[in-house]
PDB file of C-alpha atoms in Angstrom:
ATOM      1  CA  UNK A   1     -28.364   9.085  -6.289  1.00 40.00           C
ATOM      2  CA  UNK A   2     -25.727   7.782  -4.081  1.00 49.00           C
ATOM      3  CA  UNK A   3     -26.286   9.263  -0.283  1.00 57.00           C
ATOM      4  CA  UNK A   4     -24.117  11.607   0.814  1.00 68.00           C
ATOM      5  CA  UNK A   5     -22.442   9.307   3.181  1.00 76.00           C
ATOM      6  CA  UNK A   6     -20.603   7.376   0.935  1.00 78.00           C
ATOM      7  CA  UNK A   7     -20.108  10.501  -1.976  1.00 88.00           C
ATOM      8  CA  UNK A   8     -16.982  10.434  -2.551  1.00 92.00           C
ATOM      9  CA  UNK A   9     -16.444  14.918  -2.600  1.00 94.00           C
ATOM     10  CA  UNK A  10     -18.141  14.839   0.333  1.00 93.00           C
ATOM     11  CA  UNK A  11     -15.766  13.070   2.101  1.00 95.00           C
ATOM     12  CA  UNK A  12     -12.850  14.639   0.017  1.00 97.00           C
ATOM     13  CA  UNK A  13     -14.120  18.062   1.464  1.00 96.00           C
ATOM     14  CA  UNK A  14     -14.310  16.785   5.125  1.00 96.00           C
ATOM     15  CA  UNK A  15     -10.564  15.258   4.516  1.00 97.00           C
ATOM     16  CA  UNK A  16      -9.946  19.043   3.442  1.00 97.00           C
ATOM     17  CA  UNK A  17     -11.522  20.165   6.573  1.00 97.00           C
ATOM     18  CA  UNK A  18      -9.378  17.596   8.763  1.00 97.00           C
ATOM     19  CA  UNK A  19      -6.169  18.652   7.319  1.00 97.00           C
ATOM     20  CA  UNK A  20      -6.598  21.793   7.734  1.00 95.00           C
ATOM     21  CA  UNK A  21      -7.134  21.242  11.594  1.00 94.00           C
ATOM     22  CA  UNK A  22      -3.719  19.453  11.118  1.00 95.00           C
ATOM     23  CA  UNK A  23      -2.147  22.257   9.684  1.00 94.00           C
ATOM     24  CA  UNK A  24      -3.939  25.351  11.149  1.00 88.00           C
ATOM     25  CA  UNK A  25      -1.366  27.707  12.296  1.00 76.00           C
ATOM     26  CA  UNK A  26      -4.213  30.310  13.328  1.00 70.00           C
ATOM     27  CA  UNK A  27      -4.672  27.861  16.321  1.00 69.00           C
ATOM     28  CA  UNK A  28      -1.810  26.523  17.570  1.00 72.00           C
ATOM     29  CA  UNK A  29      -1.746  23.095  18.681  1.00 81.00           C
ATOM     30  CA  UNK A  30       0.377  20.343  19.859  1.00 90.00           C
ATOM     31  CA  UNK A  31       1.794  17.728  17.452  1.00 93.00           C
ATOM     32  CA  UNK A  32      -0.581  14.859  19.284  1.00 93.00           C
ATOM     33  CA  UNK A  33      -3.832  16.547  18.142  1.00 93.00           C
ATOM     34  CA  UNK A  34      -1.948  17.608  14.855  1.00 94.00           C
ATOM     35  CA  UNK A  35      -1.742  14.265  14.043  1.00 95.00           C
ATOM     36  CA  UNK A  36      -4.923  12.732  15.761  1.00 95.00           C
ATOM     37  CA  UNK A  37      -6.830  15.265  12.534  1.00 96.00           C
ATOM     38  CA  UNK A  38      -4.315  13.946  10.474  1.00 97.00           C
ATOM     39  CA  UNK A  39      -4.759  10.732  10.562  1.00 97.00           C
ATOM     40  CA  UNK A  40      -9.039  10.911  10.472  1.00 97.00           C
ATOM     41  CA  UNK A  41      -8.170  12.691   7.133  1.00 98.00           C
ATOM     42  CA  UNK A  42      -6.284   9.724   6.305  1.00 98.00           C
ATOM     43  CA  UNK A  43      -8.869   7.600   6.648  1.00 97.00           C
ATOM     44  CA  UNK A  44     -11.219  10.127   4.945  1.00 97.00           C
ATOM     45  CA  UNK A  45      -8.899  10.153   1.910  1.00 98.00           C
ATOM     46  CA  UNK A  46      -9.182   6.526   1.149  1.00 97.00           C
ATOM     47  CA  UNK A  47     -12.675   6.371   1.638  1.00 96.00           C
ATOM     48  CA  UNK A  48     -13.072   8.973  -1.056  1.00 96.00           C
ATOM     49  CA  UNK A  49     -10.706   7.344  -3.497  1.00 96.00           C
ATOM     50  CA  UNK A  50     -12.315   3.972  -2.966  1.00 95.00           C
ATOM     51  CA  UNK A  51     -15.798   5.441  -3.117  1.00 92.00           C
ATOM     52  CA  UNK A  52     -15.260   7.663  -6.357  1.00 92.00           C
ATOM     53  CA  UNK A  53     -14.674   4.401  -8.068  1.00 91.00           C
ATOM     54  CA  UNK A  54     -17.732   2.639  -6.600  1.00 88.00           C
ATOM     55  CA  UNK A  55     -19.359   3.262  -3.292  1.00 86.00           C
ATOM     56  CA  UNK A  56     -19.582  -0.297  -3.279  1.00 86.00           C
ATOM     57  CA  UNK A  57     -16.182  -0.225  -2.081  1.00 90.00           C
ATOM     58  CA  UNK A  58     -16.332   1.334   1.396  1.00 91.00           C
ATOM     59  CA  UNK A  59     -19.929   0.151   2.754  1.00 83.00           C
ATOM     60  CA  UNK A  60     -20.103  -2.714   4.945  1.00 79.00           C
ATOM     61  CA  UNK A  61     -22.881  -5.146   4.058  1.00 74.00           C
ATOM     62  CA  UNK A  62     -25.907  -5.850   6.582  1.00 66.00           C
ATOM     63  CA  UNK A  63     -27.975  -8.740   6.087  1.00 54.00           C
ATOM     64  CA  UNK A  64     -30.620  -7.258   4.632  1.00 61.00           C
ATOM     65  CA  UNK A  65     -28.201  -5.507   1.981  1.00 63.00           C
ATOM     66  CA  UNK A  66     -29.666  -1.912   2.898  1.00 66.00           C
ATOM     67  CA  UNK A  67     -26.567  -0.203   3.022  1.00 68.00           C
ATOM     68  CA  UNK A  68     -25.105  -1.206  -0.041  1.00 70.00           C
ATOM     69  CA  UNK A  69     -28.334  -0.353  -1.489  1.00 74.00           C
ATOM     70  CA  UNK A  70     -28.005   2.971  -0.383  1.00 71.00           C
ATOM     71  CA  UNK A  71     -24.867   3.380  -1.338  1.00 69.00           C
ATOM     72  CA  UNK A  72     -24.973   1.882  -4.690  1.00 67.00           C
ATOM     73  CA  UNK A  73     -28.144   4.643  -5.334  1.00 69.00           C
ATOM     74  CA  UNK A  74     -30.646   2.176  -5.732  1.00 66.00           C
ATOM     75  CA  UNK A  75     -32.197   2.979  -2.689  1.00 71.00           C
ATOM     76  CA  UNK A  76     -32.757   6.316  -0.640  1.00 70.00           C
ATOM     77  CA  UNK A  77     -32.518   5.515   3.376  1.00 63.00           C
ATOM     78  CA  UNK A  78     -31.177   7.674   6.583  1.00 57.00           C
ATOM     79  CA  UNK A  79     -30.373   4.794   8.340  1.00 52.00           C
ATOM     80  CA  UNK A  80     -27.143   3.917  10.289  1.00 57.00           C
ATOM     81  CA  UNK A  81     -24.099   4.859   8.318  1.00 60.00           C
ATOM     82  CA  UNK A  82     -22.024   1.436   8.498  1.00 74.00           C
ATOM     83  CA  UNK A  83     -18.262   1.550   6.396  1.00 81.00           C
ATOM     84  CA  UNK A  84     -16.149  -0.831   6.184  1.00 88.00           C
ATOM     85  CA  UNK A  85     -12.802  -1.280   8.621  1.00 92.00           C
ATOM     86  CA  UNK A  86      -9.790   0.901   8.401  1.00 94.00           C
ATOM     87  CA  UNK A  87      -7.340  -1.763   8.224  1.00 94.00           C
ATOM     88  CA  UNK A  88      -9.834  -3.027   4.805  1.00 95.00           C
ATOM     89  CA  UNK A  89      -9.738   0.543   3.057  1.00 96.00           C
ATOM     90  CA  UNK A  90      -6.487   0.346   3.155  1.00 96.00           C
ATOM     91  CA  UNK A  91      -6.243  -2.926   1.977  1.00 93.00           C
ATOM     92  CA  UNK A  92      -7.936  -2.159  -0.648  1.00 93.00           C
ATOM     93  CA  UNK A  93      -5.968   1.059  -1.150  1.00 94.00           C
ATOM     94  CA  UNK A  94      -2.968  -1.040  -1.698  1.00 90.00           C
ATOM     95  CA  UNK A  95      -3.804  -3.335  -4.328  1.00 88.00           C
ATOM     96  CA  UNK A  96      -5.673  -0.804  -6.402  1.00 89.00           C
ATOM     97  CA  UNK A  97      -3.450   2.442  -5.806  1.00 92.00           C
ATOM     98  CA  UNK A  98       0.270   1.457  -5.805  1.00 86.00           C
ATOM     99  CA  UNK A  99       2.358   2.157  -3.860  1.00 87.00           C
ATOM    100  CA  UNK A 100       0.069   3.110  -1.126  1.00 92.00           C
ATOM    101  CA  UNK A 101       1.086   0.848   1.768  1.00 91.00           C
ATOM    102  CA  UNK A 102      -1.290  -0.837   3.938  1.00 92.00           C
ATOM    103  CA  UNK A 103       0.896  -1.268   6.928  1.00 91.00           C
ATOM    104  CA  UNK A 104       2.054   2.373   6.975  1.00 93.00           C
ATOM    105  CA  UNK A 105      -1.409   3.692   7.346  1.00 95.00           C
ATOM    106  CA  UNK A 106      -2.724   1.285   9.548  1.00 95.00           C
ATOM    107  CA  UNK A 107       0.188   1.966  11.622  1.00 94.00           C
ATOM    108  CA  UNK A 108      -1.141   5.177  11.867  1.00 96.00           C
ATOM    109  CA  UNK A 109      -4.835   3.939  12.472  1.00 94.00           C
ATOM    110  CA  UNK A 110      -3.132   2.353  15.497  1.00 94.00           C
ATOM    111  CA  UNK A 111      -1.581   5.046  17.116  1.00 93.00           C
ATOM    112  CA  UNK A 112      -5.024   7.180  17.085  1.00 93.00           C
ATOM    113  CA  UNK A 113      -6.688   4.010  18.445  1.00 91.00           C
ATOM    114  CA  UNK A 114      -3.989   3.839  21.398  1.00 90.00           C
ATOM    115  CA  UNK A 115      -4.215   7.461  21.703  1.00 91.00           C
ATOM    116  CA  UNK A 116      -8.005   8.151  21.471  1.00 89.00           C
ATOM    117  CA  UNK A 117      -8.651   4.672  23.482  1.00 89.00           C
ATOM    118  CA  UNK A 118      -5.949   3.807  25.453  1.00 87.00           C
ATOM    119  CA  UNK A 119      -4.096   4.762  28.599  1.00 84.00           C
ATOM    120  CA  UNK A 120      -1.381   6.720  25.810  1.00 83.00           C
ATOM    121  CA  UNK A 121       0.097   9.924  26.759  1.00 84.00           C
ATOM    122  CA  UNK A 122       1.031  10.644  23.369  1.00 88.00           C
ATOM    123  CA  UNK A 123      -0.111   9.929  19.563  1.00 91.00           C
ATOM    124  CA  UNK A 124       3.205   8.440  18.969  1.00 89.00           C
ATOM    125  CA  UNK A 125       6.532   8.242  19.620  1.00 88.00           C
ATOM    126  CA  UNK A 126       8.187   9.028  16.260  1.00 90.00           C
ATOM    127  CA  UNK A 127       9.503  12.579  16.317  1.00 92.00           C
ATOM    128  CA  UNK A 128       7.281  14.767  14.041  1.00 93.00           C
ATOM    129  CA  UNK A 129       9.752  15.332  11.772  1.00 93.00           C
ATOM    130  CA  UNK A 130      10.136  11.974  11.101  1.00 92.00           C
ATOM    131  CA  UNK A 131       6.118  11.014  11.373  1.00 95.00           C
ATOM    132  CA  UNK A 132       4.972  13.645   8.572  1.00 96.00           C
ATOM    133  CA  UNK A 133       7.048  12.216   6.156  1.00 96.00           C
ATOM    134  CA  UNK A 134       5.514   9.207   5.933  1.00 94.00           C
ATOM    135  CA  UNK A 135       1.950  10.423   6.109  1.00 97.00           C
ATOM    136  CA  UNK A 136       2.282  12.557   3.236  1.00 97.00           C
ATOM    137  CA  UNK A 137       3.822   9.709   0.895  1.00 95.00           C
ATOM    138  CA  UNK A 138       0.453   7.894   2.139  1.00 96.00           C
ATOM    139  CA  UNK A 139      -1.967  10.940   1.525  1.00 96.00           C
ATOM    140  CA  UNK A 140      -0.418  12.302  -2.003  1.00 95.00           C
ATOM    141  CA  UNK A 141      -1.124   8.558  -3.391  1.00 95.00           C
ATOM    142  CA  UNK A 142      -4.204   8.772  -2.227  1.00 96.00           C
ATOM    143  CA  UNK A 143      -5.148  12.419  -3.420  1.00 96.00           C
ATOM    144  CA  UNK A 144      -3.504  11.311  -6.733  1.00 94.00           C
ATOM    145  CA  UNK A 145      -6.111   8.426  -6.833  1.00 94.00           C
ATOM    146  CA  UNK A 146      -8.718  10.977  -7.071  1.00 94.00           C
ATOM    147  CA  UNK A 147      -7.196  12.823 -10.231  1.00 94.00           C
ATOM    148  CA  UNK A 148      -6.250  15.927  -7.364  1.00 94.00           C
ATOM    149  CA  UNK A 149      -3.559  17.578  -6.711  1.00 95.00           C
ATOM    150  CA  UNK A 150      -1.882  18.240  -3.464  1.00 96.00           C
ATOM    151  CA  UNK A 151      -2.994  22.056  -4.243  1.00 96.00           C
ATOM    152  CA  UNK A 152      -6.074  21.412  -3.935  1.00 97.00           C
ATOM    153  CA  UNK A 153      -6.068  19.322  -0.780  1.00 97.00           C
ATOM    154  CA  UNK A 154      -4.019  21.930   0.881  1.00 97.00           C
ATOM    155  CA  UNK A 155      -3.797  25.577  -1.274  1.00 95.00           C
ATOM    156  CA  UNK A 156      -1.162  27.027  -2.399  1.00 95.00           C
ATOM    157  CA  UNK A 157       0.387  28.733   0.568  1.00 94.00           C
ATOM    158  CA  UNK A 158       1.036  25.288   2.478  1.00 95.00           C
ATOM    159  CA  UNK A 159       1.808  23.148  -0.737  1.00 96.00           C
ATOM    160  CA  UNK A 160       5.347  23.992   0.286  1.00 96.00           C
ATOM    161  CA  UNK A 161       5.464  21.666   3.446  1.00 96.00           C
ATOM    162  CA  UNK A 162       3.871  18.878   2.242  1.00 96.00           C
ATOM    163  CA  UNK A 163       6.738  19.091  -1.038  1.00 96.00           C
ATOM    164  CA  UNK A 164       8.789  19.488   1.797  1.00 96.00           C
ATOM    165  CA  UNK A 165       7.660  16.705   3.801  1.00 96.00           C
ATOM    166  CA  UNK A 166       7.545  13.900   0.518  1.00 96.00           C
ATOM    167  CA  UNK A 167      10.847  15.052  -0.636  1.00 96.00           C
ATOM    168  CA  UNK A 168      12.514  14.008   2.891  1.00 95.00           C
ATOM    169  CA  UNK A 169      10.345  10.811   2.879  1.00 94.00           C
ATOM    170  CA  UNK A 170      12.031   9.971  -0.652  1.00 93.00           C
ATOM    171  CA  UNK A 171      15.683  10.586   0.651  1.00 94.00           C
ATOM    172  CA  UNK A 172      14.932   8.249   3.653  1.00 92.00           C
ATOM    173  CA  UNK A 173      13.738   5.623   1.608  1.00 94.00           C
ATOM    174  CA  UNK A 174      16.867   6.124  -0.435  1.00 94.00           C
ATOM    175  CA  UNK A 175      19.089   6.111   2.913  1.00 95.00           C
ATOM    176  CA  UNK A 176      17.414   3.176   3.846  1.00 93.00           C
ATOM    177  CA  UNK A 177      17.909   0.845   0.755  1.00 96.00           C
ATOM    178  CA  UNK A 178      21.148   2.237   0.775  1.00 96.00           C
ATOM    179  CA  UNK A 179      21.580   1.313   4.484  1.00 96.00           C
ATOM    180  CA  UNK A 180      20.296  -2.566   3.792  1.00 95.00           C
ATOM    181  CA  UNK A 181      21.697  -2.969   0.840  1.00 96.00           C
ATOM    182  CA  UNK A 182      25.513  -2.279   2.437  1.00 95.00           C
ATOM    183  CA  UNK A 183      23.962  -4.440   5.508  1.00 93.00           C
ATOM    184  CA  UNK A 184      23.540  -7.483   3.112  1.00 93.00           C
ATOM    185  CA  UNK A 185      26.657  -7.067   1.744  1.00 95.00           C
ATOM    186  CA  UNK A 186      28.665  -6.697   5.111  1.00 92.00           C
ATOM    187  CA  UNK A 187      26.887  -9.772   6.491  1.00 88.00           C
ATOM    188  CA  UNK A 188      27.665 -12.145   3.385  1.00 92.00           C
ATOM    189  CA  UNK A 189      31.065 -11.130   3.749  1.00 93.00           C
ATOM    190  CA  UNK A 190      31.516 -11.677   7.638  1.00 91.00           C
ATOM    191  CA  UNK A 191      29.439 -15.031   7.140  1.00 89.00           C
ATOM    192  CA  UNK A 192      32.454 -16.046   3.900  1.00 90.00           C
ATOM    193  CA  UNK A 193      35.169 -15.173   6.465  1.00 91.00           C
ATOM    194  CA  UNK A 194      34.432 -16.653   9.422  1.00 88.00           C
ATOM    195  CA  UNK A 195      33.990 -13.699  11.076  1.00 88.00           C
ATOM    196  CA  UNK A 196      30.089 -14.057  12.540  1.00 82.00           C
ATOM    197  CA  UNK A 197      29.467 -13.069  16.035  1.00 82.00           C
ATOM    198  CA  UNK A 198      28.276 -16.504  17.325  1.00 84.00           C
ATOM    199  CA  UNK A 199      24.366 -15.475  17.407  1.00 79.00           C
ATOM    200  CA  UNK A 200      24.270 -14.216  13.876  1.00 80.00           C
ATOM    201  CA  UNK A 201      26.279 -17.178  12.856  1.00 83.00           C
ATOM    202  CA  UNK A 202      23.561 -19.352  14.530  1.00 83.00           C
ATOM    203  CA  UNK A 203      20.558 -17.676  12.535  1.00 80.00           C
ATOM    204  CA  UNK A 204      22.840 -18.181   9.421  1.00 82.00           C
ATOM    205  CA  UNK A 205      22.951 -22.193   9.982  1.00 81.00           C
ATOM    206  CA  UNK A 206      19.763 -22.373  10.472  1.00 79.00           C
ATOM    207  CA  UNK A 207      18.338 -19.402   7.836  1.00 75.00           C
ATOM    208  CA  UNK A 208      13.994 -19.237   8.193  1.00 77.00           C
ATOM    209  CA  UNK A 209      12.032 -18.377   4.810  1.00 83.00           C
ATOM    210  CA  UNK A 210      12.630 -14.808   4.467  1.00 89.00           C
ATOM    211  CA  UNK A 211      10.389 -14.903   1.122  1.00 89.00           C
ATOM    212  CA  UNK A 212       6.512 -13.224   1.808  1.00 87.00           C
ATOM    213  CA  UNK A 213       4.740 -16.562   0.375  1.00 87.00           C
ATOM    214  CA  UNK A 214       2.945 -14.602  -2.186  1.00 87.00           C
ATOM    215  CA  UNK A 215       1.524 -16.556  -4.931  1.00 86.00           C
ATOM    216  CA  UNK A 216       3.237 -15.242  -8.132  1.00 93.00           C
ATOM    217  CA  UNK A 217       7.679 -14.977  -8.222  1.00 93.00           C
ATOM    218  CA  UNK A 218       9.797 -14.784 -10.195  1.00 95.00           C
ATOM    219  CA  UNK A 219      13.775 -15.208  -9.966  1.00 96.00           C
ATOM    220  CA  UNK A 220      15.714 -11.492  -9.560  1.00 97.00           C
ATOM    221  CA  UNK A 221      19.105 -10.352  -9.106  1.00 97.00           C
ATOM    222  CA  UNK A 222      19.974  -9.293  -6.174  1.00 97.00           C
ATOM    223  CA  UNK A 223      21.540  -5.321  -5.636  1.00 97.00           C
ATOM    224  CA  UNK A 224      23.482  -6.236  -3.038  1.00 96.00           C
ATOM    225  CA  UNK A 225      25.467  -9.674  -3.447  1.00 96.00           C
ATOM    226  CA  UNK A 226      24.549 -10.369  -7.615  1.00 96.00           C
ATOM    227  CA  UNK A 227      23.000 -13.852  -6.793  1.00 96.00           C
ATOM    228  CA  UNK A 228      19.709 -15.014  -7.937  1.00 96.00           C
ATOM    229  CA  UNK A 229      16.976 -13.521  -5.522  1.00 96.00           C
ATOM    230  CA  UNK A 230      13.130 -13.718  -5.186  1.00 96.00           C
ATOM    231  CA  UNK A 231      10.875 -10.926  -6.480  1.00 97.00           C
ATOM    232  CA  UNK A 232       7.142 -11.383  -5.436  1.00 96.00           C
ATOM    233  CA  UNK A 233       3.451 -10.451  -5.704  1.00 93.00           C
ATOM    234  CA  UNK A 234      -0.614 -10.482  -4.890  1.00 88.00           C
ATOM    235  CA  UNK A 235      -2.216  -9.790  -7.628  1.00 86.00           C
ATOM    236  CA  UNK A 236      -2.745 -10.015 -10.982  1.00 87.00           C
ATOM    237  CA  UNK A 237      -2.161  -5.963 -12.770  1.00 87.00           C
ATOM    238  CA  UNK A 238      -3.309  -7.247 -16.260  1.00 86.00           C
ATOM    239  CA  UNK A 239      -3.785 -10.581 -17.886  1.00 85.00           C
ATOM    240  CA  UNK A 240      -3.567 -11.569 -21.518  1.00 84.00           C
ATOM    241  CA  UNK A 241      -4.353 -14.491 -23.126  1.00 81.00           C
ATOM    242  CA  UNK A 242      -1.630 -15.561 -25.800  1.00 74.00           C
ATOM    243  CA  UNK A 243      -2.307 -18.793 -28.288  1.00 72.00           C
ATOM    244  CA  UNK A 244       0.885 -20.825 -28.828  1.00 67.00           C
ATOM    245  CA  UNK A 245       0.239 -22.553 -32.564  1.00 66.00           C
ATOM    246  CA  UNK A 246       1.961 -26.010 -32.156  1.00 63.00           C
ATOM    247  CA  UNK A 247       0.938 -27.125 -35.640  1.00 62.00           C
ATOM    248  CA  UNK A 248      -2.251 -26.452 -38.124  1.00 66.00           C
ATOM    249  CA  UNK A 249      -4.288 -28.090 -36.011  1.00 66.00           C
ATOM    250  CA  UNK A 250      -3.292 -27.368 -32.259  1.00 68.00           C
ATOM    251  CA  UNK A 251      -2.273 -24.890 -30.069  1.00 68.00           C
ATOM    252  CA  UNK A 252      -1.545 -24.043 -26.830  1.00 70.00           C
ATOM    253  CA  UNK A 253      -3.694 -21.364 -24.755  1.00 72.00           C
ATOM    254  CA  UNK A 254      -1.131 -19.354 -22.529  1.00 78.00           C
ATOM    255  CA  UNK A 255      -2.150 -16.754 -20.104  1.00 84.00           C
ATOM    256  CA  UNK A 256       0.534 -13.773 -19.269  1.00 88.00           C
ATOM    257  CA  UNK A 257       0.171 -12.351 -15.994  1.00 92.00           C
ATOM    258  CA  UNK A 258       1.463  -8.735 -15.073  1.00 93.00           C
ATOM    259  CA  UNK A 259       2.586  -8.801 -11.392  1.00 94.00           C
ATOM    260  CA  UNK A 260       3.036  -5.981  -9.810  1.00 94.00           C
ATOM    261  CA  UNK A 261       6.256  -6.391  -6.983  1.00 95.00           C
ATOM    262  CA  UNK A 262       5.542  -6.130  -3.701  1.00 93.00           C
ATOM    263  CA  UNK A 263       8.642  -8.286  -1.916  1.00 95.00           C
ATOM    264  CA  UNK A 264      12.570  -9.277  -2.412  1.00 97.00           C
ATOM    265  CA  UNK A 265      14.408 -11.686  -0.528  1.00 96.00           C
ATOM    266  CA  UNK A 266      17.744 -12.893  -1.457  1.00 95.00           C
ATOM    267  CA  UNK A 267      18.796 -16.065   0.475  1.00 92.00           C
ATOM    268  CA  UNK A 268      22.443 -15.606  -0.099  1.00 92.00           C
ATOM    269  CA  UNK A 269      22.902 -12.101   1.976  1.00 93.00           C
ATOM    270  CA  UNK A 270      19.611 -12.286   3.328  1.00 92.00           C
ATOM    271  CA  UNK A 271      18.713  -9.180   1.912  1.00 95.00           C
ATOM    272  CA  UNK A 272      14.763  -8.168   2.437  1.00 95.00           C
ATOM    273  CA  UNK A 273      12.827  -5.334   0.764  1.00 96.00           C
ATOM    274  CA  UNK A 274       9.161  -5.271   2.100  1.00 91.00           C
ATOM    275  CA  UNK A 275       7.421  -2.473   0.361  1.00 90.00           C
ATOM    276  CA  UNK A 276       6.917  -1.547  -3.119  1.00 91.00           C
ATOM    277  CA  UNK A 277       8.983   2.090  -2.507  1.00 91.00           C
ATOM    278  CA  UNK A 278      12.141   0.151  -1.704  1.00 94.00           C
ATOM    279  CA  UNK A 279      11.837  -2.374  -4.868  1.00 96.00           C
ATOM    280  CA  UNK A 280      11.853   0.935  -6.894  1.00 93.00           C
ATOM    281  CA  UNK A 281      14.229   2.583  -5.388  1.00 94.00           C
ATOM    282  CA  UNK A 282      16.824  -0.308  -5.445  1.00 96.00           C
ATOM    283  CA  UNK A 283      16.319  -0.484  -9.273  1.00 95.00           C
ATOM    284  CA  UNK A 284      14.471  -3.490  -9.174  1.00 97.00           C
ATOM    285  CA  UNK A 285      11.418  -4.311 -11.547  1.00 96.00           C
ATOM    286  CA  UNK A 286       8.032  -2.832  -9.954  1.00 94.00           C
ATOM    287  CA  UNK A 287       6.396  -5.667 -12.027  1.00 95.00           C
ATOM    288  CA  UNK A 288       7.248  -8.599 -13.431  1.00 96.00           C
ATOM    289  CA  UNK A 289       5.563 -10.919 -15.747  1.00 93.00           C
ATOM    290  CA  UNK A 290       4.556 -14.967 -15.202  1.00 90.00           C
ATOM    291  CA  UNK A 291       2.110 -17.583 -16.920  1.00 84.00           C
ATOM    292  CA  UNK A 292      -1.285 -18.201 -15.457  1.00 75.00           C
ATOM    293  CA  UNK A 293      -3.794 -21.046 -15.707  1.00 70.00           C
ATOM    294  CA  UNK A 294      -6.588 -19.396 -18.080  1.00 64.00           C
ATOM    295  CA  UNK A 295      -9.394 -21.370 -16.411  1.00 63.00           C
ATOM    296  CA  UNK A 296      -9.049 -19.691 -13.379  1.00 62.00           C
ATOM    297  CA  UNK A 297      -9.967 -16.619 -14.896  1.00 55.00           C
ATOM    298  CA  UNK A 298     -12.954 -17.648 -16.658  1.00 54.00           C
ATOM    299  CA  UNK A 299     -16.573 -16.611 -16.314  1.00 49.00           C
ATOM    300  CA  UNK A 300     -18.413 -18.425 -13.305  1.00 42.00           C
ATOM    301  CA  UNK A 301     -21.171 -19.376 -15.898  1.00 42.00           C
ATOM    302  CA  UNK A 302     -18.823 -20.192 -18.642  1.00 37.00           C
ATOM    303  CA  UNK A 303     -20.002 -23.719 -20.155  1.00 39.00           C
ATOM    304  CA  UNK A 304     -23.457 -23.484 -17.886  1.00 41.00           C
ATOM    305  CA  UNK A 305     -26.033 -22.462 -20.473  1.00 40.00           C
TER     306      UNK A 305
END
């Protein structure tokens, strides 16, 4: 039995109980400590998603292995409860619970560290109306991940704010791809007329990478000007091997690779979209798909009987 440490409803219930200090009106309290429970619930909330798919997932190994032990069942123990990072649950978040985004929560993460730990007067200074937004598009992917509903994080009676709260968060991601989008095409067109102030026009000679490096891309139009752009990814979302008969006797083994997006960069406009939000919400593909090399994908014993 898996210690209660690393269960994942017992740390869905705490993130209950931390949420509700963020949204207790019974006790009124300032938006900094609003936001301080807010964001341990967070944290709380991806430890639970991670853990209900293996506990394995959010303890940090010791040398002698005892907390993964524990955590894995194998092994009952009290001692020192050890998790992994912040910054690596959500990490991990990311890749296996699209579109959470790793540097909105850990943006978050840093503004209780700088609050709780630092000389910081306040949590943050994003207006709250503009803060909650983006920690509820975090949380709901997060509460989703556990096959809950925002209901049951939060009841019925205060399911209307958070609806409230993602439904802004979705028109200012719209704004905002609507906002670069225009900004890509306003720049080619200064930059084809001549009309560059003289810094911009600098930058423009002399354009840096603006693709993410990721391993898999693939070629994209681009929204904003039409020319060929660069969609990329991490990881791998499936993989199937396909055999490519080249005659009775030989074929070709071919490995198809389902990528989910995670960056666009068009070198024409110098259009950028960072997250996985605004590649969907421009229209673009959230995945894509690209050939692999099938031997780096098989068994670490394969061939060592």
């Amino acid at each position: 039995m898996t210690s209660s440490e690393y269960d994942d409803e017992a740390l869905w219930f705490k993130a209950k109980l931390f949420v509700n200090h963020a949204m207790d009106d019974d006790e009124p309290r300032a938006f900094d400590e609003r936001a301080l429970w807010a964001s341990l619930a967070l944290e709380l909330l991806a430890k639970a998603a991670l853990s209900r798919v293996s506990p394995l997932l959010i303890a940090s190994p010791t040398e002698d292995g005892g907390n993964l032990l524990i955590a894995s069942g194998l092994i009952e123990g009290e001692g020192k409860f050890t998790s992994v990072k912040a910054h690596t649950l959500y990490s991990r978040c990311q890749k296996a619970f699209r579109p959470f985004s790793e540097r909105d929560a850990q943006q978050i993460t840093w503004a209780r560290n700088s609050y709780l730990h630092g000389g910081s007067p306040t949590f943050t200074s994003i207006p709250p109306d503009a803060w909650w937004p983006r920690f509820w598009a975090q949380a709901a992917i997060l509460v989703n991940a556990q096959d809950k509903s925002l209901d049951d994080l939060v009841g019925s009676d205060r399911l209307p704010i958070t609806e409230k709260y993602l439904a802004q968060n979705k028109k200012n991601i719209e704004h905002r791809v609507e906002m670069l989008i225009e900004r890509g095409r306003q720049r080619l067109a200064q930059f084809r007329a001549g009309s560059l102030p003289a810094r911009l026009a600098r930058e423009w000679a002399n354009p840096a990478d603006l693709s993410f490096g990721w391993e898999y891309r693939t070629d994209q139009a681009c929204p904003a000007c039409g020319s060929s752009g660069v969609l990329e990814g991490a990881d791998a979302e499936s993989r199937e091997v396909k055999y490519d008969e080249l005659d009775e006797h030989y074929y070709d083994v071919l490995l198809e690779l389902t990528i989910p997006a995670d960056h666009f960069s068009c070198e024409t406009c110098r259009l950028v979209f960072d997250t996985p939000e605004l590649i969907e919400a421009a229209g673009l593909p959230a995945t894509f798909v690209t050939e692999g090399d099938f031997r780096d994908y098989e068994d670490d014993d394969y061939g060592n009987d």
